[in-house]
Short mmCIF file of C-alpha atoms and ligand atoms in Angstrom, two decimals:
data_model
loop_
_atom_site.label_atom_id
_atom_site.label_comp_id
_atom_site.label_asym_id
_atom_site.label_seq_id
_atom_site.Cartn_x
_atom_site.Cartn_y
_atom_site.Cartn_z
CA UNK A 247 -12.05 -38.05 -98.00
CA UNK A 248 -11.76 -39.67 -100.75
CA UNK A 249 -7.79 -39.80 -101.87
CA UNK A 250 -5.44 -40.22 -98.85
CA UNK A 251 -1.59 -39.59 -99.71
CA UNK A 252 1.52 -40.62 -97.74
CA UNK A 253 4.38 -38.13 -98.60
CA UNK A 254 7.89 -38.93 -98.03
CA UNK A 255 8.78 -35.40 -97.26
CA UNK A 256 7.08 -31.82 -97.27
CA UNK A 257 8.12 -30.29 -99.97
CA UNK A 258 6.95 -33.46 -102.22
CA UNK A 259 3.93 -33.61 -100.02
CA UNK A 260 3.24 -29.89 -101.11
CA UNK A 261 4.05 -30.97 -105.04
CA UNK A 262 0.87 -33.70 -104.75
CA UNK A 263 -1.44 -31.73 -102.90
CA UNK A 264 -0.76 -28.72 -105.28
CA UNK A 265 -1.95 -31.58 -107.86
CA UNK A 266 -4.84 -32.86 -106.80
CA UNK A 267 -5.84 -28.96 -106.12
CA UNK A 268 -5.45 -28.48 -109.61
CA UNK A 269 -6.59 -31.04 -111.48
CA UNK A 270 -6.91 -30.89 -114.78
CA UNK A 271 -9.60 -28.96 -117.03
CA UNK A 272 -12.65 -29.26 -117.36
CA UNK A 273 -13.27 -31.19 -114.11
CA UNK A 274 -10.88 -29.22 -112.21
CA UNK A 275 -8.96 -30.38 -108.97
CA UNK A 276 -10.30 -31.71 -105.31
CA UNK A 277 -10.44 -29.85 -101.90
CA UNK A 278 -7.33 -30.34 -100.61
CA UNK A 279 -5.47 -30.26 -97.39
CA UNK A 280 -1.73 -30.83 -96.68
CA UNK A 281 -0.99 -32.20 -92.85
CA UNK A 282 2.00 -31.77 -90.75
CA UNK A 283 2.67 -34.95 -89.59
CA UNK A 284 -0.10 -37.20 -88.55
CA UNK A 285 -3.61 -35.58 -87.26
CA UNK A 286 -4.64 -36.97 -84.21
CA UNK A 287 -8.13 -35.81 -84.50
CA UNK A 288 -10.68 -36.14 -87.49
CA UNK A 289 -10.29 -34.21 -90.28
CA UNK A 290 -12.79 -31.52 -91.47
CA UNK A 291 -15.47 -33.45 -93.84
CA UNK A 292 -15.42 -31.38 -96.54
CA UNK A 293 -11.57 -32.24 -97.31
CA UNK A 294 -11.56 -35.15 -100.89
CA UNK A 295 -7.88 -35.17 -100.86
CA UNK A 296 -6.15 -35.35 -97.37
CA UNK A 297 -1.67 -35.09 -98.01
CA UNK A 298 -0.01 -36.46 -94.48
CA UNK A 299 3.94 -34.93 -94.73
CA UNK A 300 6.07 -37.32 -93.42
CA UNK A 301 9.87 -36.45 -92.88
CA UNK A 302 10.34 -40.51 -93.82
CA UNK A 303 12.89 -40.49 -96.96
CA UNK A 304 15.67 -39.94 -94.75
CA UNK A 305 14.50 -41.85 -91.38
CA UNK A 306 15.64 -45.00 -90.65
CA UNK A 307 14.06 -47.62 -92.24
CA UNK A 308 11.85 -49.31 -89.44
CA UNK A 309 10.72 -45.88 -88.80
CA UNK A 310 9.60 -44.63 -92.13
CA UNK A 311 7.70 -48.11 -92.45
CA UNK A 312 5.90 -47.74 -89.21
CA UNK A 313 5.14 -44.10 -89.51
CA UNK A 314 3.76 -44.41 -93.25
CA UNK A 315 1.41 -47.44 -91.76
CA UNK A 316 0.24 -44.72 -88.84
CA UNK A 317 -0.51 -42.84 -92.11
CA UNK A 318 -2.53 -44.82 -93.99
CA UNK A 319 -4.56 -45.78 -91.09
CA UNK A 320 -5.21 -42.71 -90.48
CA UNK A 321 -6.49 -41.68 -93.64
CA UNK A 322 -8.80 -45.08 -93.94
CA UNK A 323 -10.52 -43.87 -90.60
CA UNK A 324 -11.41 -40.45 -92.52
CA UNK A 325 -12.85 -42.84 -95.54
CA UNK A 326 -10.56 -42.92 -98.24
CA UNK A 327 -10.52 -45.75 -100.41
CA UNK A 328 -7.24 -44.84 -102.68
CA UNK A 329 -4.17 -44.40 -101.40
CA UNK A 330 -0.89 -42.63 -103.12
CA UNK A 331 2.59 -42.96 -101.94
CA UNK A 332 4.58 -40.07 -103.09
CA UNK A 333 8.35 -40.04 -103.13
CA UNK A 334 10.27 -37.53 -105.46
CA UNK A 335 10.40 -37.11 -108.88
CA UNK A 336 14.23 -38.11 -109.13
CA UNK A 337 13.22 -41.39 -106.93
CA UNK A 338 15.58 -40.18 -103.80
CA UNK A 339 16.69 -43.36 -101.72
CA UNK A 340 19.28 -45.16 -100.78
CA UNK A 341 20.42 -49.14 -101.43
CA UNK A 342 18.36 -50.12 -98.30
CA UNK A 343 15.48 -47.47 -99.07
CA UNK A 344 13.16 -46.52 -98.13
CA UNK A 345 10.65 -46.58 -101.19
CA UNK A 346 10.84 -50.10 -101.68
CA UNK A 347 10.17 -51.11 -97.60
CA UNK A 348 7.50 -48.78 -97.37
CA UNK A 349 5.69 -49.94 -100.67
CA UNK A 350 5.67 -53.54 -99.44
CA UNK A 351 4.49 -52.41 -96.01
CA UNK A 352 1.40 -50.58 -97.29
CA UNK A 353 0.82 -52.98 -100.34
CA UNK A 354 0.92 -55.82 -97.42
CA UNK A 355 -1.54 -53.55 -95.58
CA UNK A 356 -3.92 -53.10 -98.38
CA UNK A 357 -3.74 -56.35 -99.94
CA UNK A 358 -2.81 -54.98 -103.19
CA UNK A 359 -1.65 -56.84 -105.66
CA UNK A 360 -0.24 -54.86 -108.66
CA UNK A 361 1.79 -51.79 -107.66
CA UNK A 362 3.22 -49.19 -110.06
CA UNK A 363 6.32 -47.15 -109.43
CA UNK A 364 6.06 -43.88 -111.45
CA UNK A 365 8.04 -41.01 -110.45
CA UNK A 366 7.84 -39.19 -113.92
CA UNK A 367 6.94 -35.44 -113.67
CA UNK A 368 7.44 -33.97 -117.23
CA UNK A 369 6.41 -30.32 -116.67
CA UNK A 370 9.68 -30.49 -114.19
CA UNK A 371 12.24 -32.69 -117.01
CA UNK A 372 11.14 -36.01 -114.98
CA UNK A 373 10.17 -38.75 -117.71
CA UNK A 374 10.79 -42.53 -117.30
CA UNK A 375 11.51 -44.36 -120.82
CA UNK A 376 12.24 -48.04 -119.76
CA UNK A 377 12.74 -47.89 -116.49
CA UNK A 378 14.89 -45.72 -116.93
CA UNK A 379 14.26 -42.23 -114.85
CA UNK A 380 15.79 -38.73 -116.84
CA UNK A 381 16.34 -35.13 -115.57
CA UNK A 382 15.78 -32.93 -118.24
CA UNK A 383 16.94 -35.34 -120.98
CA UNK A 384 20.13 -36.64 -118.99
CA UNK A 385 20.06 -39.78 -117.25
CA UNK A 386 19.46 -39.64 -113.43
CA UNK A 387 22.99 -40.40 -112.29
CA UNK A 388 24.54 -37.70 -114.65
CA UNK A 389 21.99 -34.90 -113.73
CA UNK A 390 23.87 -33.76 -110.64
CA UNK A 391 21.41 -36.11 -108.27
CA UNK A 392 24.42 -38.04 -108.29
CA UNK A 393 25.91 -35.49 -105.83
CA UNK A 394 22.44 -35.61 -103.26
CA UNK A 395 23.83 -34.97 -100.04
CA UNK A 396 21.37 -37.45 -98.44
CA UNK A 397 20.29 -39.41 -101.31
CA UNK A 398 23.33 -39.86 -104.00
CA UNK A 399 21.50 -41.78 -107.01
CA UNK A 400 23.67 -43.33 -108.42
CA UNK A 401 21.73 -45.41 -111.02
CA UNK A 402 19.24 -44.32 -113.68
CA UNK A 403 17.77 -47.55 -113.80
CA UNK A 404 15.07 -47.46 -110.84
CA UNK A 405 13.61 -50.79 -112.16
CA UNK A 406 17.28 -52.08 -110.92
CA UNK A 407 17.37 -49.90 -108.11
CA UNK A 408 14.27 -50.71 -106.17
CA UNK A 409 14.77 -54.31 -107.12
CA UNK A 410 18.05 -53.35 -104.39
CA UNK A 411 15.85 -52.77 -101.73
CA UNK A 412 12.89 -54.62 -101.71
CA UNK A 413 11.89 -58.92 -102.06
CA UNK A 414 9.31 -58.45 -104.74
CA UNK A 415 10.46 -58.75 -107.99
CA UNK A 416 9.91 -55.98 -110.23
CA UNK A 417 8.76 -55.43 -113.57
CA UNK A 418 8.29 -52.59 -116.17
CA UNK A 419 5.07 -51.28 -118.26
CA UNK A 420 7.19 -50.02 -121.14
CA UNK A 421 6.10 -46.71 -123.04
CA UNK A 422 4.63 -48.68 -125.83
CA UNK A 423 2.07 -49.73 -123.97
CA UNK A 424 1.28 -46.57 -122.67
CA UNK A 425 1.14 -44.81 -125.67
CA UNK A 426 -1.27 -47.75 -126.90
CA UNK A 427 -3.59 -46.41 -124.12
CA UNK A 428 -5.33 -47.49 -121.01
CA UNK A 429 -6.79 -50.82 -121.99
CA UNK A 430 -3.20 -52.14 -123.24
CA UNK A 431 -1.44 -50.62 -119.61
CA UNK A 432 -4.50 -52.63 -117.90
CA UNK A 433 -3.59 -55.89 -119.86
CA UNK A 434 0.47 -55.68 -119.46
CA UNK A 435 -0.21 -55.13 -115.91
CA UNK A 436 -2.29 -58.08 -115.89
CA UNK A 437 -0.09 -60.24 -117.44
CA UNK A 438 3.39 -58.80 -115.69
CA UNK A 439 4.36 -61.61 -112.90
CA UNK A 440 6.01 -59.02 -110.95
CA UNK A 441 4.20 -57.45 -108.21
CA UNK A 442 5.82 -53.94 -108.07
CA UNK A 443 5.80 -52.74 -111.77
CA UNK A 444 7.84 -49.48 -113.10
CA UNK A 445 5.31 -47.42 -115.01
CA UNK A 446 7.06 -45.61 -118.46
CA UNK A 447 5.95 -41.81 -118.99
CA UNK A 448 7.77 -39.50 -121.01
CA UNK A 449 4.28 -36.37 -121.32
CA UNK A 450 1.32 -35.59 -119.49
CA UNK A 451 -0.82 -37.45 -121.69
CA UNK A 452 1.08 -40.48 -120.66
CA UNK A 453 0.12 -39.56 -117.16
CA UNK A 454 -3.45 -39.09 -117.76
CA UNK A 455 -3.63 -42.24 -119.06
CA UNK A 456 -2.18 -43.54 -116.26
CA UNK A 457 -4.60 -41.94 -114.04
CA UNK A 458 -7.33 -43.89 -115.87
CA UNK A 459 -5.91 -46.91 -115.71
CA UNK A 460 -5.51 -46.55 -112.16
CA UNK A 461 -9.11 -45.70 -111.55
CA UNK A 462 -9.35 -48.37 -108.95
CA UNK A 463 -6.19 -49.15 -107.93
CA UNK A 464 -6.12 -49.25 -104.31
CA UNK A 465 -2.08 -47.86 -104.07
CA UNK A 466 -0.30 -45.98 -106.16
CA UNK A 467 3.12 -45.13 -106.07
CA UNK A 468 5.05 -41.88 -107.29
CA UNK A 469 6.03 -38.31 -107.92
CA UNK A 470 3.51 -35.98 -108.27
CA UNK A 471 2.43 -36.41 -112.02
CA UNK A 472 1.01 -39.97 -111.36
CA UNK A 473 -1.99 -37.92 -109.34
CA UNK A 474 -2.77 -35.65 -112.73
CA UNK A 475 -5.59 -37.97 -114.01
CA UNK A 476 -6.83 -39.03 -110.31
CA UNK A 477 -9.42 -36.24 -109.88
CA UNK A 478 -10.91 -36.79 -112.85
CA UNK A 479 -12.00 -40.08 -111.92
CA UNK A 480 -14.08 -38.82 -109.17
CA UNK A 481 -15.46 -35.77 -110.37
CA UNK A 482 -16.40 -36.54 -114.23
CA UNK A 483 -19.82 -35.39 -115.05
CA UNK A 484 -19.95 -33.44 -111.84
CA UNK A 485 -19.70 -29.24 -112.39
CA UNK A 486 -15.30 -27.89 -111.89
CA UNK A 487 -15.00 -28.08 -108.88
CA UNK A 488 -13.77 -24.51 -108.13
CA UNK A 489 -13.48 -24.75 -104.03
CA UNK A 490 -9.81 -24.60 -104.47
CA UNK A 491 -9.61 -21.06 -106.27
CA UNK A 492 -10.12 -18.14 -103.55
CA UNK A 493 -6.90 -17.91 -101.57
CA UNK A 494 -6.69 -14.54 -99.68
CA UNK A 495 -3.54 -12.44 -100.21
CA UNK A 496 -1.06 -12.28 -97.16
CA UNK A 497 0.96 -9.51 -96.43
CA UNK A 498 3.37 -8.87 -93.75
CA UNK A 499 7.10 -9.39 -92.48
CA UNK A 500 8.84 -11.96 -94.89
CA UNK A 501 11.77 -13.99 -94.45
CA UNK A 502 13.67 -16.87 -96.60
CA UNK A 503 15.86 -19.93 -95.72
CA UNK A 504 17.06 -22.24 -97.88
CA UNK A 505 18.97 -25.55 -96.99
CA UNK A 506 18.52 -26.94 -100.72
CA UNK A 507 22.64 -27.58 -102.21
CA UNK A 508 21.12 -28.27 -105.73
CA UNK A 509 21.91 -26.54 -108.33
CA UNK A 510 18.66 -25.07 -109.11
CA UNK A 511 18.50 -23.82 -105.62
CA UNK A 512 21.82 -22.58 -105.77
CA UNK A 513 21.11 -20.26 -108.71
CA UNK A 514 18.43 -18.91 -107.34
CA UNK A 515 20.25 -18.05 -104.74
CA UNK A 516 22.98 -16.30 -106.95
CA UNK A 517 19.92 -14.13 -108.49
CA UNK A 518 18.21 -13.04 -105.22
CA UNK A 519 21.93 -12.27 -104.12
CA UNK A 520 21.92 -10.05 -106.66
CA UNK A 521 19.45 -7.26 -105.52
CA UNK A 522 18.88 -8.53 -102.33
CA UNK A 523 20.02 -8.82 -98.75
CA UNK A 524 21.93 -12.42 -98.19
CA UNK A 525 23.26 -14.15 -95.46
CA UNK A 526 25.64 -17.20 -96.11
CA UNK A 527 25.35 -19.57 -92.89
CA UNK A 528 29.33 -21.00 -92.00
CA UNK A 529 28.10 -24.50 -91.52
CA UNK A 530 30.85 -24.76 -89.57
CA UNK A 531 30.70 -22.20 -87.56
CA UNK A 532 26.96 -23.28 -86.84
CA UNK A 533 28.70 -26.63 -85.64
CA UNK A 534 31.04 -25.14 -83.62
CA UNK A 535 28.20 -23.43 -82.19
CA UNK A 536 29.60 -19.96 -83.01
CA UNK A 537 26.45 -18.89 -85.57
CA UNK A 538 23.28 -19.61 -83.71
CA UNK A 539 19.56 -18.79 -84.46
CA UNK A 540 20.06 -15.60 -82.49
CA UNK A 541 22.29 -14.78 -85.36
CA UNK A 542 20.04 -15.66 -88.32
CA UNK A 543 17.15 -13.43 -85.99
CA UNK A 544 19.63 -10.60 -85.94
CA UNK A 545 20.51 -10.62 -89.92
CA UNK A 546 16.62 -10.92 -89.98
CA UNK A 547 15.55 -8.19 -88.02
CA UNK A 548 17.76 -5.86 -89.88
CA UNK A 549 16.59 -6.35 -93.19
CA UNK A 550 13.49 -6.41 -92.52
CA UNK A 551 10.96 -5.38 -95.83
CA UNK A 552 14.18 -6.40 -98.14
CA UNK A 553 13.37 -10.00 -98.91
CA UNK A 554 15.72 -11.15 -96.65
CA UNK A 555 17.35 -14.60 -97.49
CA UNK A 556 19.86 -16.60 -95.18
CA UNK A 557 21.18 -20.35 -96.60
CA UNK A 558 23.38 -22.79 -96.11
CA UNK A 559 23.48 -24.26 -99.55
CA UNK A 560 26.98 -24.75 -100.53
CA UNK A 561 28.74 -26.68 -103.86
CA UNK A 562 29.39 -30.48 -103.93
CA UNK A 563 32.66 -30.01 -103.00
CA UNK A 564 31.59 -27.97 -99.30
CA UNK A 565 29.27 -30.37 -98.55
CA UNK A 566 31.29 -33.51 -98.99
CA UNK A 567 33.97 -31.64 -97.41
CA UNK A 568 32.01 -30.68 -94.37
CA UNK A 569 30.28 -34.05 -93.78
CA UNK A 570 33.82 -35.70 -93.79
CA UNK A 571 34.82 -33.29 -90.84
CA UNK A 572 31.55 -33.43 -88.42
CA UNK A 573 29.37 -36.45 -90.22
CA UNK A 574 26.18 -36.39 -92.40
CA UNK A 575 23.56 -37.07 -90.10
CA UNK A 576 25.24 -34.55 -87.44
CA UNK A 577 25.30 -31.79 -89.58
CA UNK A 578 21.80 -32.31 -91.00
CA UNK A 579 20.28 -32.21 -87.72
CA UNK A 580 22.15 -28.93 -86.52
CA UNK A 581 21.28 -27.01 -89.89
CA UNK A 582 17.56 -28.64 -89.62
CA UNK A 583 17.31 -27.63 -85.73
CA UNK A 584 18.60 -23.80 -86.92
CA UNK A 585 16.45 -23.54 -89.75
CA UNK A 586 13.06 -25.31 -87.74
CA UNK A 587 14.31 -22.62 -84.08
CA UNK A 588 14.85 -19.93 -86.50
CA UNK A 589 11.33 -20.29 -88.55
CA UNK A 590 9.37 -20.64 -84.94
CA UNK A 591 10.59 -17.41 -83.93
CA UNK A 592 9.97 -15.32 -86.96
CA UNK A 593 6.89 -16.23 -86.80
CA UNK A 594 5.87 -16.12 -83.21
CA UNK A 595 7.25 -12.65 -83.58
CA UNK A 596 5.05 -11.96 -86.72
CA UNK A 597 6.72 -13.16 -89.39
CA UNK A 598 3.79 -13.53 -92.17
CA UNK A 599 5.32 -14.85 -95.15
CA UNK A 600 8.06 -17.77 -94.99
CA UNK A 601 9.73 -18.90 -98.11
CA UNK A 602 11.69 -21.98 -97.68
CA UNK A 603 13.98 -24.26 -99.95
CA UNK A 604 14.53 -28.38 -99.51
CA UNK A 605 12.94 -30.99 -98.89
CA UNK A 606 14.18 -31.71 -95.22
CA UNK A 607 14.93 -28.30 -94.30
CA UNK A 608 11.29 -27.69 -95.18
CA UNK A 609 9.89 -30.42 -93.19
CA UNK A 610 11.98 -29.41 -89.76
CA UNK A 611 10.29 -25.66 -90.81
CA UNK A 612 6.87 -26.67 -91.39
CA UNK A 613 6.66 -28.96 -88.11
CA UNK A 614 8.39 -25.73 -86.02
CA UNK A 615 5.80 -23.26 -87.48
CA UNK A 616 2.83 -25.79 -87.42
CA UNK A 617 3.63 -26.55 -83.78
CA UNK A 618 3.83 -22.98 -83.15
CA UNK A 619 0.70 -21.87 -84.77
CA UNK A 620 -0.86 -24.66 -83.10
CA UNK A 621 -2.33 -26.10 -86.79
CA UNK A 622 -1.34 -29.64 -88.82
CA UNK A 623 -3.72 -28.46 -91.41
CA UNK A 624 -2.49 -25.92 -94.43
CA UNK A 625 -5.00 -25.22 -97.15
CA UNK A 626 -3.22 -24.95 -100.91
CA UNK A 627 -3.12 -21.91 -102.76
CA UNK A 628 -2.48 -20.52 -106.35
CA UNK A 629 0.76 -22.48 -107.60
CA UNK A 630 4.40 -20.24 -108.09
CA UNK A 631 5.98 -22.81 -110.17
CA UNK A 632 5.12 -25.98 -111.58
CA UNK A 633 5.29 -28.30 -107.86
CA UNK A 634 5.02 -25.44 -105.53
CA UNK A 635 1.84 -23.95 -104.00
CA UNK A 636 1.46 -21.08 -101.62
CA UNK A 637 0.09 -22.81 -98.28
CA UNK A 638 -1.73 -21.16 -95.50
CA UNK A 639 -1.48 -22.25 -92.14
CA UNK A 640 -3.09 -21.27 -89.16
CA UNK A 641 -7.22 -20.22 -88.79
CA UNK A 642 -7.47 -17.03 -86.97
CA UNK A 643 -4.32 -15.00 -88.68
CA UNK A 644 -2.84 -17.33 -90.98
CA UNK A 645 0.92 -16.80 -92.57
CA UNK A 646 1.52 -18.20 -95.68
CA UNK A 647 4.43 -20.91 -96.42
CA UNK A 648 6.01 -21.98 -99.42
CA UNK A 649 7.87 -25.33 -99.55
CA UNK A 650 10.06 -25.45 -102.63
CA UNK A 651 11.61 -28.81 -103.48
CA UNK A 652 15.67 -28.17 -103.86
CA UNK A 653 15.52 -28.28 -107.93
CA UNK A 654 12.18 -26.80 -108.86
CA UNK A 655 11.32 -22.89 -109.38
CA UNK A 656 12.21 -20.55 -111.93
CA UNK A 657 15.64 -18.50 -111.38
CA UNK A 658 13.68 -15.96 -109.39
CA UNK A 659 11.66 -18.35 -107.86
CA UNK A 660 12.29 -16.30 -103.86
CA UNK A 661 10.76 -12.67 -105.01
CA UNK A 662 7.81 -14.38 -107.44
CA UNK A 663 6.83 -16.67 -104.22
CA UNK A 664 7.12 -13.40 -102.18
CA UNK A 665 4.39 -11.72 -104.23
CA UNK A 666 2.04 -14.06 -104.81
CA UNK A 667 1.52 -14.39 -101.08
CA UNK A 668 0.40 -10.99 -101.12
CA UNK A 669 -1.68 -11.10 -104.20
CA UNK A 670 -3.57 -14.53 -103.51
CA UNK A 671 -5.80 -15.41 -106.11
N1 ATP B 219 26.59 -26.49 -96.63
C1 ATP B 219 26.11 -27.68 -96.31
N2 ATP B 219 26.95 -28.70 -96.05
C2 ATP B 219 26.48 -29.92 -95.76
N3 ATP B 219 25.18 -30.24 -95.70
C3 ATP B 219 24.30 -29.25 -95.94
C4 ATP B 219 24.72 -27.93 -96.25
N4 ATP B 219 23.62 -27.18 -96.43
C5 ATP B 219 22.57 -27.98 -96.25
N5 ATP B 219 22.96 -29.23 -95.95
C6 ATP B 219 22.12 -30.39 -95.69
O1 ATP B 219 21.76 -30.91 -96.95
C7 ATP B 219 20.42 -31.41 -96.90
C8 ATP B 219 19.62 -30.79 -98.00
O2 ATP B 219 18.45 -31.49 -98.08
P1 ATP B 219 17.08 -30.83 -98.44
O3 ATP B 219 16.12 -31.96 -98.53
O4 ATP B 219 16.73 -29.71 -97.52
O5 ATP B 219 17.33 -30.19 -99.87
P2 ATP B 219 17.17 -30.94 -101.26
O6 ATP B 219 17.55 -32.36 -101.10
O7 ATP B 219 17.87 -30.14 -102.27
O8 ATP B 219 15.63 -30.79 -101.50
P3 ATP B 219 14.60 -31.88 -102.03
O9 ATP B 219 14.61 -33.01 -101.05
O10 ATP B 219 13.35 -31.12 -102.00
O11 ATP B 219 15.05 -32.27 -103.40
C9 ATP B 219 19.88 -31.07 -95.53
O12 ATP B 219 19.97 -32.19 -94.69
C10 ATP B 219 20.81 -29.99 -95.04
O13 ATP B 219 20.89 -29.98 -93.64
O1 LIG B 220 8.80 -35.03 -106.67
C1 LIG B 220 9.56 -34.10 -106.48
O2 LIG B 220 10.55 -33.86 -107.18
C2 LIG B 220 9.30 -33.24 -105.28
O3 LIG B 220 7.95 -33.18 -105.00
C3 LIG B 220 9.97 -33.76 -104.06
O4 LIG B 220 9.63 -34.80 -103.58
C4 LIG B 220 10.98 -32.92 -103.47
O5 LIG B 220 11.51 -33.37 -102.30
#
């Protein structure tokens, strides 16, 4: 393996590997695999870019650190000399963390001594301009992430908000320098004092030039577009490397669940609604224990062939409202443990095709159907949006899984993820 990544959740896990499957033309992208949690055996040799999911945004702080280091060793026993750290695109954290922890825990590892912070994904509305991170031209706090039901960002300054939660002082690689090109990035990152180092991109090109800067930069931290030029760097002057292109269609009993509130998620909600069957989980009747997985199974089984989609998704407003009754972490863990007991029975009773929406509610579904199918390893198919591959997991009869992150995907991102399971590439 040559490129090991640490993902903060599976959704953004999905996002990298979908990546570094990619590439860029002409080189093309690497073979790719996204984990489930951490392997515990060796991973098959012909893998260059190994993704571990970790369900660490969220976790408390000791454990992200601790899990992430599991991670990276891990991925130095299978030989990789480059290491990425992806978080998400809108930087999700809180005051305490857990980016900044987790940084200085693998940077400590690794002995690296220049890190760059660059969550910028343009093809998505992500671009950082002076440290400062925007969503589709408005700054982060004003683009509704200010409303995160885990992860309220408050504060479209990242340079000032990791500076909150982590000892090394950190400095910023403004777009000027970028724009100047790799040699001028590779001197203001020489010359910055600061250890951790925001990284300005506003386009792809900005990325790519990133990517060869970073050439031999032994961590890298970000969203998904800081891995757009990392192929590259290992496969110029070889032939495109086209392992990543045959991805057999999978057809077969479908189902969607989506815990994402955002808005993006919630509109495509409305437009599935619209010519499909729905079912709108009472969050608190699932915490009064009066809607139960049997009840999602039932709504399931009945609509079965119809695109089926249950949710719990509700506006701002719900959500605050319900976490002031029953408590944020308490009714995170009852929606995850419905969505993850729900997903393990479709598919032990042949559910093929599993859409599902948000970041956490996509990691407690990926572990439950991984643990069921008795695979960590998913290989990355043709891409439905910009950030979201099909996946395939499972050797003998494999299902396929996508793992949308809450505010990517086109409006009718549930039926278009449907289909190209079936047609594959
Ligand atoms: N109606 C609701 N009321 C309160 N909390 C909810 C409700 N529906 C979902 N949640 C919780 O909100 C969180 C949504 O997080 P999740 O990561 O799944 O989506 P997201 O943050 O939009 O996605 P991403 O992390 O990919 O951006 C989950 O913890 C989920 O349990
Ligand atoms: O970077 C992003 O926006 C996503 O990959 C993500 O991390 C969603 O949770």
């Amino acid at each position: 393996m040559k490129i090991g990544v640490i993902a903060d959740d599976f959704t953004g896990a999905s996002d990298i590997a979908n990546t570094l499957a990619k590439g860029v033309e002409p080189e093309g992208g690497l073979r790719t695999a996204q984990f489930t949690g951490i392997p515990t055996t060796p991973a098959d040799e012909a893998i260059e870019a190994g993704v571990i999911s970790l369900k660490s945004r969220t976790a408390p702080v000791d454990e992200a650190v601790a899990n992430s280091l599991r991670a990276l060793r891990w991925l130095a026993d299978q030989g990789c000399g480059q290491f990425i750290f992806k978080y998400c695109s809108t930087f999700d954290s809180t005051m305490e963390g857990n980016i900044g922890p987790v940084a200085e825990a693998l940077a400590n590892e690794l002995s690296a001594q220049k890190v760059v912070f660059c969550p910028a994904f343009p093809t998505t509305g992500r671009t950082v301009y002076q440290g400062h991170l925007f969503v589709h031209g408005k700054l982060l706090h004003e683009s509704g992430m200010e409303n995160h039901p885990l992860t309220p960002m408050t504060d479209a300054n990242i340079r000032r908000w990791l500076q909150r939660q982590t000892e090394e002082a950190v400095g910023l690689v403004p777009i000027d320098a970028v724009k100047q090109g790799s040699e001028a990035i590779a001197a203001a990152l020489k010359s910055a004092d600061e250890r951790f180092v925001i990284g300005d991109a506003i386009s792809d090109e900005d990325l790519l030039t990133w990517g060869e800067t970073l050439k031999d930069a032994k961590l890298i931290t970000g969203g998904s577009g800081i891995a757009l030029g990392l192929p590259r760097n290992f496969l110029r002057g070889a032939s495109p490397n086209s392992a990543g292109s045959v991805f057999p269609g999978i057809t077969g009993p479908e189902a969607i669940l989506a815990g994402s509130c955002s808005g993006a998620t919630r509109e495509q909600i409305d437009v599935h609604a619209s010519s499909h069957p729905t079912f709108s989980i009472d969050v608190s009747g699932v915490m009064s224990g009066d809607v139960t997985t049997q009840t999602l199974l039932e709504f399931f089984e009945t609509h079965l062939g119809q695109a089926p989609l249950a949710y719990s998704s509700g506006n701002p407003e719900d959500v605050r409202a319900i976490q002031n009754q029953f408590g944020q972490e308490e009714v995170a863990e009852k929606l995850d443990n419905l969505f993850a007991d729900t997903a393990r029975e479709l598919v032990l009773t042949g559910c093929k095709r599993l859409v599902v929406a948000g970041g956490e509610t996509s990691g407690a579904v990926a572990k439950a159907v991984s643990a069921a199918l008795g695979s960590p390893a998913m290989s990355v198919g043709p891409e439905i949006d910009p950030g979201v591959p099909v996946l395939s997991v499972g050797k003998t009869e494999p299902i396929a899984l996508a793992l949308k992150s809450g505010n990517f995907g086109a409006p009718n991102f549930f039926l278009k993820a449907l289909r190209m399971m079936e047609a594959g590439t």
